[in-house]
Coordinates of C-alpha atoms in Angstrom, one line a residue:
M1 CA 103.6 140.5 88.1
K2 CA 99.9 139.1 87.8
W3 CA 101.0 135.8 86.5
K4 CA 103.0 135.0 89.5
S5 CA 100.1 135.4 91.7
I6 CA 97.9 133.5 89.4
L7 CA 100.5 130.7 89.4
G8 CA 101.1 130.7 93.4
S9 CA 97.0 131.0 93.8
L10 CA 96.8 127.7 91.5
G11 CA 99.8 126.0 93.4
A12 CA 98.1 126.7 96.7
R13 CA 94.7 125.3 95.7
V14 CA 96.0 122.5 93.9
L15 CA 98.0 121.4 97.3
G16 CA 94.9 121.9 99.2
L17 CA 93.0 119.6 96.8
V18 CA 95.4 117.1 97.4
L19 CA 95.4 117.4 101.0
L20 CA 91.4 117.2 101.3
V21 CA 91.5 114.1 98.9
A22 CA 94.3 112.3 100.9
A23 CA 92.5 113.3 104.3
G24 CA 89.1 111.8 103.0
A25 CA 90.8 108.8 102.1
K26 CA 91.9 108.4 105.5
I27 CA 88.5 109.6 106.8
A28 CA 86.8 106.5 104.9
E29 CA 88.9 104.1 106.7
P30 CA 89.9 105.7 110.0
G31 CA 90.7 102.3 111.5
A32 CA 93.5 101.7 108.9
F33 CA 94.9 105.0 109.4
A34 CA 95.2 104.6 113.2
E35 CA 97.1 101.5 112.3
Q36 CA 99.4 103.2 109.9
I37 CA 100.1 105.6 113.2
R38 CA 101.0 102.6 115.3
L39 CA 103.0 101.1 112.5
E40 CA 105.0 104.2 112.4
Q41 CA 105.3 104.6 116.3
L42 CA 104.0 108.2 116.4
D43 CA 101.5 107.3 119.2
F44 CA 104.6 107.9 121.5
L45 CA 103.2 111.0 123.4
F46 CA 99.4 110.7 122.9
S47 CA 97.2 108.0 122.3
V48 CA 96.4 106.6 119.0
R49 CA 93.1 107.8 118.9
T50 CA 94.4 111.8 119.9
V51 CA 96.9 111.5 117.1
T52 CA 94.7 110.3 114.4
L53 CA 92.4 113.2 115.2
I54 CA 95.1 115.8 115.3
A55 CA 96.7 114.5 112.1
L56 CA 93.2 114.8 110.2
A57 CA 92.3 118.1 112.0
L58 CA 95.5 119.6 110.4
E59 CA 95.2 118.0 107.0
V60 CA 91.7 119.2 106.7
G61 CA 92.2 122.7 108.3
L62 CA 95.1 123.4 105.8
G63 CA 93.8 121.7 103.2
T64 CA 90.7 123.7 103.2
V65 CA 92.2 127.3 103.8
L66 CA 94.6 126.7 101.0
I67 CA 92.0 125.7 98.5
L68 CA 89.9 128.8 99.5
G69 CA 93.1 130.9 98.4
L70 CA 94.8 131.7 101.9
R71 CA 98.6 132.0 101.4
R72 CA 99.7 133.9 104.5
L73 CA 103.0 132.8 105.9
W74 CA 101.2 131.4 109.2
V75 CA 99.5 128.9 106.9
L76 CA 102.1 128.1 104.4
F77 CA 104.8 127.6 107.1
P78 CA 103.0 124.7 108.8
T79 CA 101.9 123.3 105.6
T80 CA 105.4 123.2 104.5
L81 CA 106.4 121.1 107.9
L82 CA 103.2 119.0 107.3
V83 CA 104.2 118.3 103.7
S84 CA 107.8 117.3 105.0
F85 CA 106.7 115.0 107.7
F86 CA 104.6 113.0 104.9
L87 CA 107.5 112.8 102.8
F88 CA 109.9 111.7 105.4
L89 CA 107.5 109.0 106.2
T90 CA 107.0 107.6 102.8
G91 CA 110.7 108.0 102.2
R92 CA 111.7 105.9 105.3
N93 CA 108.8 103.4 104.1
Y94 CA 110.5 103.2 101.0
W95 CA 113.6 103.0 102.2
L96 CA 112.7 100.3 104.8
V97 CA 111.2 98.1 102.0
L98 CA 113.9 98.3 99.7
N99 CA 116.3 97.0 102.7
G100 CA 113.6 94.2 103.4
L101 CA 113.2 95.5 106.9
R102 CA 109.3 96.1 106.2
D103 CA 106.4 94.1 104.1
E104 CA 105.8 96.1 100.7
D105 CA 102.0 96.0 101.9
A106 CA 102.8 97.8 105.4
A107 CA 102.0 101.6 104.1
C108 CA 100.3 103.1 101.5
G109 CA 101.6 106.6 101.2
C110 CA 99.5 109.8 102.1
F111 CA 96.3 108.5 100.0
G112 CA 96.0 105.4 102.0
S113 CA 94.1 102.6 100.5
L114 CA 92.6 104.9 98.2
I115 CA 95.2 104.2 95.4
Q116 CA 97.1 100.9 95.5
R117 CA 100.6 101.6 95.1
T118 CA 104.0 100.3 95.4
P119 CA 106.3 102.0 98.2
G120 CA 108.3 103.6 95.5
E121 CA 105.3 104.7 93.8
A122 CA 103.8 106.1 96.7
F123 CA 107.1 108.3 97.4
W124 CA 107.6 109.4 94.0
Q125 CA 104.3 110.3 93.3
D126 CA 104.0 112.0 96.8
L127 CA 106.9 113.8 96.4
F128 CA 105.4 115.4 92.9
L129 CA 102.1 116.1 94.1
L130 CA 102.9 117.7 97.5
L131 CA 106.5 119.5 96.7
V132 CA 105.5 120.9 93.2
P133 CA 102.6 122.7 94.3
L134 CA 103.9 124.0 97.7
S135 CA 106.8 125.6 96.0
L136 CA 104.5 127.1 93.5
A137 CA 102.3 128.3 96.7
Y138 CA 105.2 130.7 98.0
I139 CA 105.4 132.9 94.5
G140 CA 103.7 135.8 93.9
R141 CA 102.2 136.3 97.3
Q142 CA 101.0 139.8 98.6
V143 CA 103.1 141.6 101.2
S144 CA 100.3 143.6 102.7
H145 CA 96.9 142.2 103.5
R146 CA 93.5 143.7 104.1
G147 CA 91.7 142.3 106.9
F148 CA 91.6 138.8 108.8
P149 CA 90.3 136.0 106.6
W150 CA 87.7 135.3 109.4
R151 CA 85.2 133.8 107.0
R152 CA 87.8 131.2 105.4
L153 CA 89.1 130.3 108.9
L154 CA 85.5 129.8 110.1
A155 CA 84.7 127.6 107.2
A156 CA 87.8 125.5 107.8
G157 CA 87.0 125.1 111.5
F158 CA 83.6 123.8 110.9
L159 CA 84.9 121.5 108.6
V160 CA 87.6 120.3 111.0
L161 CA 84.8 120.0 113.7
G162 CA 82.6 118.1 111.7
V163 CA 85.5 115.3 110.7
T164 CA 87.0 115.2 114.2
V165 CA 83.1 114.3 115.7
Y166 CA 82.6 111.7 112.8
V167 CA 85.8 109.9 112.9
G168 CA 86.1 110.2 117.0
G169 CA 83.0 108.2 117.0
N170 CA 84.1 105.6 114.3
S171 CA 84.1 101.7 115.6
D172 CA 87.3 101.0 113.6
L173 CA 89.1 103.5 115.5
H174 CA 87.7 102.0 118.7
F175 CA 89.0 98.8 117.8
V176 CA 92.7 100.3 117.0
E177 CA 92.5 102.2 120.4
M178 CA 91.6 99.2 122.5
A179 CA 94.4 97.1 120.8
A180 CA 96.9 100.0 121.8
E181 CA 95.7 99.3 125.1
I182 CA 96.2 95.7 125.8
A183 CA 99.3 95.6 123.9
D184 CA 102.1 93.3 125.4
E185 CA 104.5 95.8 127.2
S186 CA 107.3 93.8 126.1
G187 CA 106.7 94.8 122.4
E188 CA 106.5 91.0 121.4
E189 CA 103.6 90.4 118.9
R190 CA 101.0 88.3 120.7
F191 CA 97.3 87.7 121.0
V192 CA 95.5 88.9 124.4
K193 CA 92.5 87.7 125.6
T194 CA 89.6 90.3 125.8
D195 CA 86.2 90.0 127.4
D196 CA 84.8 93.1 125.7
Y197 CA 83.5 90.8 122.9
L198 CA 81.0 87.9 122.3
L199 CA 80.8 85.5 119.5
V200 CA 77.4 85.0 118.2
L201 CA 76.9 82.1 115.8
E202 CA 73.8 82.1 113.5
G203 CA 72.0 84.4 115.9
V204 CA 72.8 82.5 119.1
D205 CA 75.4 83.4 121.7
V206 CA 78.5 81.3 122.1
P207 CA 79.6 82.2 125.8
E208 CA 82.3 79.5 125.6
A209 CA 84.1 81.2 122.8
E210 CA 87.6 83.0 123.4
I211 CA 88.4 86.2 121.7
F212 CA 91.8 87.5 121.4
H213 CA 93.3 90.7 120.2
S214 CA 96.8 91.4 119.1
Q215 CA 99.0 94.6 118.8
S216 CA 98.6 94.3 115.0
V217 CA 95.1 95.1 115.5
T218 CA 94.0 91.5 114.4
F219 CA 91.2 89.6 116.1
L220 CA 91.7 85.7 116.8
V221 CA 88.3 83.9 117.6
L222 CA 88.7 80.2 119.1
S223 CA 85.6 78.2 119.7
P224 CA 84.6 74.6 119.8
Q225 CA 81.9 75.2 117.4
L226 CA 84.2 76.5 114.5
P227 CA 86.2 74.3 112.4
A228 CA 89.5 76.2 112.6
A229 CA 90.6 79.4 114.4
V230 CA 89.6 82.4 112.8
V231 CA 91.6 85.6 112.4
L232 CA 90.2 89.1 111.5
K233 CA 92.8 91.8 110.1
L234 CA 91.3 95.3 110.6
R235 CA 93.5 97.0 108.1
T236 CA 92.6 94.6 105.0
T237 CA 89.4 93.7 106.3
S238 CA 89.9 90.1 105.7
V239 CA 88.7 86.9 107.4
E240 CA 91.5 84.0 107.6
T241 CA 91.5 80.7 109.4
I242 CA 94.2 78.7 110.8
A243 CA 94.7 75.1 111.9
G244 CA 94.4 74.8 115.8
E245 CA 97.9 73.2 115.8
M246 CA 99.4 76.3 114.7
I247 CA 98.4 78.2 118.0
F248 CA 100.5 77.9 121.1
R249 CA 99.4 79.3 124.5
G250 CA 101.5 80.7 127.0
D251 CA 101.5 80.4 130.8
D252 CA 99.9 83.8 130.9
G253 CA 97.0 83.0 128.8
S254 CA 98.3 84.7 125.8
I255 CA 98.6 83.3 122.5
I256 CA 101.4 83.4 119.8
L257 CA 100.8 82.1 116.4
S258 CA 103.4 79.4 114.4
S259 CA 105.4 81.2 111.9
D260 CA 104.6 78.0 109.9
A261 CA 100.8 79.0 110.2
V262 CA 99.0 79.1 106.8
F263 CA 96.3 81.5 106.4
H264 CA 93.3 80.5 104.5
P265 CA 91.1 83.3 103.1
E266 CA 87.5 83.2 103.9
G267 CA 86.3 86.6 102.7
E268 CA 86.0 90.2 104.1
F269 CA 83.8 91.2 107.4
E270 CA 81.7 94.1 107.8
V271 CA 81.9 96.6 110.8
D272 CA 78.7 98.2 111.8
G273 CA 77.2 99.6 115.0
E274 CA 76.3 96.0 116.4
G275 CA 79.9 94.8 116.2
I276 CA 82.0 92.8 113.4
S277 CA 80.0 90.6 110.9
F278 CA 81.8 87.8 108.8
A279 CA 81.4 84.2 107.2
V280 CA 83.3 80.9 107.6
Q281 CA 82.5 78.3 105.6
G282 CA 78.8 79.2 105.1
A283 CA 77.9 80.1 108.8
R284 CA 77.3 83.5 110.0
L285 CA 79.1 85.0 112.7
R286 CA 79.6 88.3 114.7
L287 CA 81.6 89.9 117.4
R288 CA 79.3 92.1 119.5
N289 CA 80.2 93.9 122.5
S290 CA 79.6 92.2 125.8
P291 CA 76.9 93.2 127.9

């Protein structure tokens, strides 16, 4: 019946739109998405950078062909797997938060930080936005098809290629990848010194400053020119300071923060091609790549 075909086509296009909007939110903040991948421990087989690019390619590619009306089984089956995996992750996060095993702000659902939602809202809203149109997309499919949809696949391919190139060159993603490489093999959260960056204070290099990086994608900056230790959190782009006595240095040179440490907000930082710019008590600072 014609109404079934219309209903199914509408479901596919709505689902495609949802996937593209969700992908757009992740593309806008690829570093936060990569950190989420690390939080869910999805980088067990490939690097966090590779997993990020694969996930975005799937989401953009499938979303594009769906919104273009392509409903063949070799499109709907992988879409079903992708939707099921998304719902599994949001459902697991909801369960972990309910049981006090994860912080409520640790995950944002399939829309990233585009929409501020509680874990419960993220799960139930994603369930409705993804499962309902996916179910409708199977209704009224044509059994026989004329020709192969080259044009729609090429359109999706070009879009996926553009997203891959753009996100692959994003500096935020580089920071997350670096954090994964220097993470402590023991799995204990700690800050490890890195020589990849140099602190610049009011336009002047501060070579004696020490820069550390943690597994949770956080920078720690120590310098005698600063009134306190500075913490830069990539996921929230926040700048915070903590008292020096809350810092403990291990025999291997790594640093652990006291569980009693109080973080004092100093605003947000910005990431550009030259590094990370931020301010602490009116002083302008930057972390730039070491020569």
